[in-house]
Tab-separated table of C-alpha atoms in Angstrom:
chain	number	residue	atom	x	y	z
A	1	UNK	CA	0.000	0.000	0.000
A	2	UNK	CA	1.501	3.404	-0.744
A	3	UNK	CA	1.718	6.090	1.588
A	4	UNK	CA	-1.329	8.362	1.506
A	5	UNK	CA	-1.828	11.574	1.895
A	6	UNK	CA	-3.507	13.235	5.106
A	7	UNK	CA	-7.203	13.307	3.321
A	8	UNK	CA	-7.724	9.947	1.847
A	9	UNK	CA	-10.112	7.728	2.108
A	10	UNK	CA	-9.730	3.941	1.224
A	11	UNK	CA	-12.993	1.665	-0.011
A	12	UNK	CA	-11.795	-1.744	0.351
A	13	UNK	CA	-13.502	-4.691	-0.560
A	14	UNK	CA	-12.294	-8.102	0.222
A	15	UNK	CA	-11.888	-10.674	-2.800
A	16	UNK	CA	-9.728	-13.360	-3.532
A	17	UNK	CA	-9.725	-14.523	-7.561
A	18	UNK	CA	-7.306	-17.611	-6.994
A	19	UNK	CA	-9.280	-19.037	-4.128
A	20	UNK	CA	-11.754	-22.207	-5.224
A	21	UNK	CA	-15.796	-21.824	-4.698
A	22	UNK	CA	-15.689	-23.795	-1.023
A	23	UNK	CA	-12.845	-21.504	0.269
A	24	UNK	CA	-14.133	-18.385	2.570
A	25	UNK	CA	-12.357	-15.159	1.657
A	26	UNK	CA	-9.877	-13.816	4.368
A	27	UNK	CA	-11.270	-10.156	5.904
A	28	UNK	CA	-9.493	-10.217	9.202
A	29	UNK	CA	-5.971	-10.238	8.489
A	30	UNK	CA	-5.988	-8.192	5.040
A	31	UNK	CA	-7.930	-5.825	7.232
A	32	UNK	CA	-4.851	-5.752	10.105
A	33	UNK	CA	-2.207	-5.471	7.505
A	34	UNK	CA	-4.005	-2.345	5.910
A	35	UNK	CA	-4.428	-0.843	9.381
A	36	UNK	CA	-0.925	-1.548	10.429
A	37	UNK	CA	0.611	-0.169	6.828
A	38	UNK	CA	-1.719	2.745	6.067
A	39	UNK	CA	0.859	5.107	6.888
A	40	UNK	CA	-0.026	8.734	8.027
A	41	UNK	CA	-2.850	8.909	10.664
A	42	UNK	CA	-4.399	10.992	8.828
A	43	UNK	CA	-5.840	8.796	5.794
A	44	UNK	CA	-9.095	6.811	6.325
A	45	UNK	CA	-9.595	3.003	5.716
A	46	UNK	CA	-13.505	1.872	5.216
A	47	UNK	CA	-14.166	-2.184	4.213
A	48	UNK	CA	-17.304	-2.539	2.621
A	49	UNK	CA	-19.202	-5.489	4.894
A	50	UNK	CA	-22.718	-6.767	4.409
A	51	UNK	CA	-23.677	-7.873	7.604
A	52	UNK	CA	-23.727	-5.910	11.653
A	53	UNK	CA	-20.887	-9.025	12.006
A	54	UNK	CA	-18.776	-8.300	9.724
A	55	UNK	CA	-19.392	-4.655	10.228
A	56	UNK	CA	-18.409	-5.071	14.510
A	57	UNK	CA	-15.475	-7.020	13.656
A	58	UNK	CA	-13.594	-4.573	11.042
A	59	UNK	CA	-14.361	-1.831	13.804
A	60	UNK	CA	-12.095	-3.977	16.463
A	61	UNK	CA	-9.906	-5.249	14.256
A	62	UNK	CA	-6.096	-5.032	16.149
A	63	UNK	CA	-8.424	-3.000	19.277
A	64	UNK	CA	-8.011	0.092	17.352
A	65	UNK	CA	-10.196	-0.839	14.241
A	66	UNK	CA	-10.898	0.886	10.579
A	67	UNK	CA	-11.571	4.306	10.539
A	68	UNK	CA	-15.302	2.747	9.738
A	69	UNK	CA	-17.500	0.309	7.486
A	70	UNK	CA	-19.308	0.714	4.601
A	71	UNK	CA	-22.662	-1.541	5.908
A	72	UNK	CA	-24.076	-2.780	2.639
A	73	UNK	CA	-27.415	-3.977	3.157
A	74	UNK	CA	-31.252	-3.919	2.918
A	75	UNK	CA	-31.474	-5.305	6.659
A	76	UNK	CA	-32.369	-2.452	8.697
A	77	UNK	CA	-32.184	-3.897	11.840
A	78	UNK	CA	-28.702	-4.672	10.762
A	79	UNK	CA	-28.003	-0.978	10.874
A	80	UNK	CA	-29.524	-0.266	14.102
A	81	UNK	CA	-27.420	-3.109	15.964
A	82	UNK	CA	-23.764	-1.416	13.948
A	83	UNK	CA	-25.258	2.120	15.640
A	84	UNK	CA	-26.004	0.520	19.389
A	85	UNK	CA	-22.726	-1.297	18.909
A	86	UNK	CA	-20.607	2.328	18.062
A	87	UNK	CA	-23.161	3.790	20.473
A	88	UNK	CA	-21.509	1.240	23.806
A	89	UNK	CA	-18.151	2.007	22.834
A	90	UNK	CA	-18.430	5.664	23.428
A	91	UNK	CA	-20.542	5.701	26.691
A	92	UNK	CA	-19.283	6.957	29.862
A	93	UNK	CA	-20.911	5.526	32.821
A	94	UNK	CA	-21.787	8.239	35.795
A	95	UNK	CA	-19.993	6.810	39.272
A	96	UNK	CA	-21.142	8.772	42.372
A	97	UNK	CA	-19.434	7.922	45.945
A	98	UNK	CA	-21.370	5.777	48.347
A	99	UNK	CA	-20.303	5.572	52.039
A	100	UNK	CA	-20.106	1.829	53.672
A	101	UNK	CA	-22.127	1.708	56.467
A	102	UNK	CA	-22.030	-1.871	58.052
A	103	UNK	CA	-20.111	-5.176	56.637
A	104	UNK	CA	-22.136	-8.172	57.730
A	105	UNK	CA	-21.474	-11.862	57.225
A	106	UNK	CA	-24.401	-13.697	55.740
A	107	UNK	CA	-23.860	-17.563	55.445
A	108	UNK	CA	-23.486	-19.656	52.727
A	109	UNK	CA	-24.518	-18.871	48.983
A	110	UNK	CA	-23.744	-19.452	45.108
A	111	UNK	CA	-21.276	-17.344	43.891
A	112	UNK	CA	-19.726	-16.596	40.822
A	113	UNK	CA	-16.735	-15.474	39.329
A	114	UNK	CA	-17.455	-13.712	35.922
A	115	UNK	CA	-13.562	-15.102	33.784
A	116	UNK	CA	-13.453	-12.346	30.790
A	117	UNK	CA	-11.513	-13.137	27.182
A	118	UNK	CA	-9.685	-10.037	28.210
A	119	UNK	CA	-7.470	-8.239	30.514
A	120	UNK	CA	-8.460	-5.888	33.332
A	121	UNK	CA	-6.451	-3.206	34.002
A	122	UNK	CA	-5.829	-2.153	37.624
A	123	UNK	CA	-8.997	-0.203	38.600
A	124	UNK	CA	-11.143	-1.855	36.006
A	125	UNK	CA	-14.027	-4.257	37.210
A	126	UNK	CA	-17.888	-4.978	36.976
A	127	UNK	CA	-20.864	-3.061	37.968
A	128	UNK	CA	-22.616	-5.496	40.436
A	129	UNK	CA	-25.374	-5.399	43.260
A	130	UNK	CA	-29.051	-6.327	44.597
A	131	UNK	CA	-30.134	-3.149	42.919
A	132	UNK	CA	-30.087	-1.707	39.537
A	133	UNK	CA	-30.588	1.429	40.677
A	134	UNK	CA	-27.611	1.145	42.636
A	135	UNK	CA	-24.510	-0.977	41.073
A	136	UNK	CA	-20.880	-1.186	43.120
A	137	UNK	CA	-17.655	-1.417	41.028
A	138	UNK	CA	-16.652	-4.908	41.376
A	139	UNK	CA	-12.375	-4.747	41.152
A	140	UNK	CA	-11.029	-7.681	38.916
A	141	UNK	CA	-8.509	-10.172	40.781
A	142	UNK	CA	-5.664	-8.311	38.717
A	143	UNK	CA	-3.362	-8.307	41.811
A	144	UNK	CA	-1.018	-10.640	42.977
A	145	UNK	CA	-0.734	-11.991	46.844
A	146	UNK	CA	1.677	-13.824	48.604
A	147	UNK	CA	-1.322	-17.092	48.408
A	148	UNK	CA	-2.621	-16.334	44.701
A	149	UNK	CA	-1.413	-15.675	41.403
A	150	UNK	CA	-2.796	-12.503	39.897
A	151	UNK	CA	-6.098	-13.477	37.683
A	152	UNK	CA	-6.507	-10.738	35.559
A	153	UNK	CA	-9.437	-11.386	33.608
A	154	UNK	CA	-11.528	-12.352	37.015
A	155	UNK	CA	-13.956	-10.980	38.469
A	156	UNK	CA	-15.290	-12.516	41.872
A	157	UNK	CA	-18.887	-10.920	41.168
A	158	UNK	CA	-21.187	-12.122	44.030
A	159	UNK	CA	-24.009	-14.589	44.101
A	160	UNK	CA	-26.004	-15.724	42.137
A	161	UNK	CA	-28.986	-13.268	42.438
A	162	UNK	CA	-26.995	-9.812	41.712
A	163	UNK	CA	-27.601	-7.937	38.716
A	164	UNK	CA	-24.549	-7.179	36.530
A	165	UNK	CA	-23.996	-3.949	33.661
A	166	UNK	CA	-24.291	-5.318	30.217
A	167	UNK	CA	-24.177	-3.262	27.591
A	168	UNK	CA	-26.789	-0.718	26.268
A	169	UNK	CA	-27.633	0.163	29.750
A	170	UNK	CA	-28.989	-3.456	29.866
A	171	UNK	CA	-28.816	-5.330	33.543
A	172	UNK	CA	-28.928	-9.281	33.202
A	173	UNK	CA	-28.365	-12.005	36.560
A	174	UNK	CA	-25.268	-13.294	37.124
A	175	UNK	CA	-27.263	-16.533	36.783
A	176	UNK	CA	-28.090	-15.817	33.409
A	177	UNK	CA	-24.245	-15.240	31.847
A	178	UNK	CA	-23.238	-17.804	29.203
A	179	UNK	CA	-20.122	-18.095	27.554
A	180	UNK	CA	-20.244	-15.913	24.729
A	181	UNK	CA	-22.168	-12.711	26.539
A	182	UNK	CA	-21.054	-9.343	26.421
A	183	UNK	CA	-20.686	-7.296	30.081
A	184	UNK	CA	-19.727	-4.047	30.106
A	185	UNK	CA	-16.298	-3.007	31.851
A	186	UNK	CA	-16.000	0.181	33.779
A	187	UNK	CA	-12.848	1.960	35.314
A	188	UNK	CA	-12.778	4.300	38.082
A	189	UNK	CA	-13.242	7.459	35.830
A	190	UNK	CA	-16.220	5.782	34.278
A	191	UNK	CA	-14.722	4.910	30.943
A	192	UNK	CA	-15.945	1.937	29.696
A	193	UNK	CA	-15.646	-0.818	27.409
A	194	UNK	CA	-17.530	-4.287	26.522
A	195	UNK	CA	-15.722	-7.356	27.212
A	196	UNK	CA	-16.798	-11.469	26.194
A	197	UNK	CA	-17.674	-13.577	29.067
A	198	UNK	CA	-15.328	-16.811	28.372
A	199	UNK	CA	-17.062	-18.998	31.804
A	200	UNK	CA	-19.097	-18.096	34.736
A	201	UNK	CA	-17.914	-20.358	37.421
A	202	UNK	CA	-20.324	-20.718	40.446
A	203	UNK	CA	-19.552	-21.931	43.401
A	204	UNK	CA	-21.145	-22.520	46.783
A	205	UNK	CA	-18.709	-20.026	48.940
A	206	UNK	CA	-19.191	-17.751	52.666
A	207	UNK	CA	-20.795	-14.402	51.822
A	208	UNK	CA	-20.966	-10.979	53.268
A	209	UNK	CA	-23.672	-8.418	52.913
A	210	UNK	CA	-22.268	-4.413	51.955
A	211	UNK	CA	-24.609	-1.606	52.681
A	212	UNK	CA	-23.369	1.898	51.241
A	213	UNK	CA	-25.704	5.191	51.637
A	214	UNK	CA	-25.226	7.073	48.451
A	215	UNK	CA	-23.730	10.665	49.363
A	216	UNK	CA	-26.007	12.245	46.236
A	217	UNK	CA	-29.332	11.468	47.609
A	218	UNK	CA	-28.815	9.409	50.642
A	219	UNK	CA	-30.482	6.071	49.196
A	220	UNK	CA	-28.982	2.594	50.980
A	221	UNK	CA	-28.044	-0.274	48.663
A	222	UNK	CA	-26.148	-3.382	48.783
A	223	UNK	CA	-24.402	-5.970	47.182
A	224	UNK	CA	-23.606	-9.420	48.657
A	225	UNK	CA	-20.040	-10.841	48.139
A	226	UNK	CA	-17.672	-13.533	48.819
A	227	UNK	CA	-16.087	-13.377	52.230
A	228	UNK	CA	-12.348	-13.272	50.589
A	229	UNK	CA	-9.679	-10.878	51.264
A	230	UNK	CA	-9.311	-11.426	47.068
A	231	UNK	CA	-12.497	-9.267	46.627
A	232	UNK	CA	-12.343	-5.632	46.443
A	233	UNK	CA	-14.417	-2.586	45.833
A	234	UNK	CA	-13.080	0.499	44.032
A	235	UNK	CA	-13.288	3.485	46.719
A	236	UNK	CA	-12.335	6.817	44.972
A	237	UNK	CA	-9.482	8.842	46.628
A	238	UNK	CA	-7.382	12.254	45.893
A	239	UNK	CA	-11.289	14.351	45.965
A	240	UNK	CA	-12.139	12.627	42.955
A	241	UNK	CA	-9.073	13.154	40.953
A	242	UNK	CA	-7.217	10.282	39.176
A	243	UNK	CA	-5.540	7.730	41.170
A	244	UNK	CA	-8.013	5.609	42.907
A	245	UNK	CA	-7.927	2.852	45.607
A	246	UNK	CA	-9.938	-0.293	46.110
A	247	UNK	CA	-10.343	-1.820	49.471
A	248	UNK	CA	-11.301	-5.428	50.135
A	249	UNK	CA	-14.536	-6.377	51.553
C-alpha cells in the first residue's frame, strides 16, 4: 500500500480470484495489515461489509479498528445493531461515591466469578449489586498476593442473584451469563468498554452483605459478596481526581 496523503479515504472490498468456490475469503488479516501499513494517521480506511458481524469485527480489528464500514445492506435492523454497537463504545458511565455503612457476614450462597476473554487493568471491574438502581464497582482479581497468582481477567462478582452492567444500559443475573455474553467493563473514571464472558464459574462459597448510603441522595443499597480478602471494591481517593484505591470487603 503506498503512503497516503492526510485526506484519503480507502474503499476496500475483500476478494480473492485464486481461491476455489468452497474456500471463505480472508477479511481479518488483510484488514490488520491495511491498518498496520496505512501510513499517516491521517488517511481513512472503510471495508465494505454486508452484515452488523462483519461490520463489529472490522471496527475492532487489532483493538483500534478501521476508521469505519461501509454496511451494505437492505437489513435495517442490521443498521440499528452497527449504531447501538458504536453507540456502547463511546458511553461513559456516571460513578457517584457511596459511604459503607455496616459489613455483615451472611452464610453460605452461590457465587460466581465472571472469567473475561480479556485483561483488566488495575482499577477496572464490573458493575454489580441487589439493585439496579444502585450498582458497586466490582475490582477484577488483577493483583497478585503472597497465596494467589494474579487473575486478571476475574472478576469474583457475588451470588447468584446480583444484577450485573451489560451493555446498552442493559442489567442481566449473574445466573443468566453464558459463555459468549457481552458485560460491560468500567474503570474508576467511568470509561468503559464491553468485554466477552469466556465462563461463569459458580460456586457454593461464605458471603458478606455491603450496605453503602449514596452521598447524592442518601439512598442505601447493597451488594452481597464472597467473604475473601481477594475481593475488592473500588473506593475513589485524591477528591475525585485520578488515582483511585480499592479496598477489600
Amino acid at each position: 500500500m503506498a503512503k497516503s496523503d492526510v485526506n484519503d479515504t480507502f474503499l476496500v472490498s475483500f476478494e480473492s480470484p485464486s481461491r476455489s468456490q468452497d474456500d471463505p475469503v480472508w477479511k481479518i488479516i488483510p484488514a490488520e495489515n491495511l491498518i498496520a501499513a496505512k501510513g499517516m494517521h491521517g488517511s481513512k480506511l472503510l471495508p465494505i461489509v454486508q452484515s452488523a458481524g462483519e461490520a463489529k469485527t472490522m471496527l475492532s480489528v487489532l483493538e483500534a479498528g478501521t476508521d469505519g464500514v461501509v454496511l451494505d445492506t437492505d437489513d435495517s435492523s442490521a443498521i440499528a445493531e452497527v449504531a447501538e454497537f458504536l453507540k456502547s463504545r463511546e458511553k461513559k458511565e456516571t460513578l457517584v461515591e457511596a459511604t459503607a455503612l455496616e459489613v455483615v457476614f451472611e452464610g453460605m450462597g452461590d457465587r460466581a466469578c465472571v472469567d473475561l476473554c480479556s485483561i483488566l487493568q488495575p482499577g477496572e471491574g464490573l458493575l454489580c449489586g441487589s439493585f439496579s438502581r444502585g450498582l458497586f464497582l466490582i475490582h477484577s482479581e488483577c493483583e497478585e498476593t503472597d497465596y494467589i497468582n494474579s487473575r486478571p481477567f476475574r472478576v469474583n462478582a457475588g451470588p447468584v442473584h446480583s444484577y450485573v452492567k451489560m451493555p446498552n444500559d442493559r442489567t442481566a443475573y449473574l445466573s443468566e451469563l453464558n459463555a459468549g455474553d457481552e458485560v460491560l467493563v468500567v474503570d474508576p473514571m467511568g470509561n468503559s468498554r464491553c468485554c466477552l464472558v469466556g465462563r461463569c464459574k459458580i460456586e457454593n462459597r461464605p458471603l458478606v452483605r455491603v450496605d453503602a448510603k449514596l452521598t447524592s441522595s442518601g439512598d442505601v443499597i447493597s451488594v452481597f459478596l464472597q467473604n475473601a480478602e481477594t475481593v475488592k471494591v473500588v473506593s475513589p481517593t485524591n477528591q475525585g481526581k485520578v488515582g483511585r484505591d480499592w479496598v477489600a470487603v
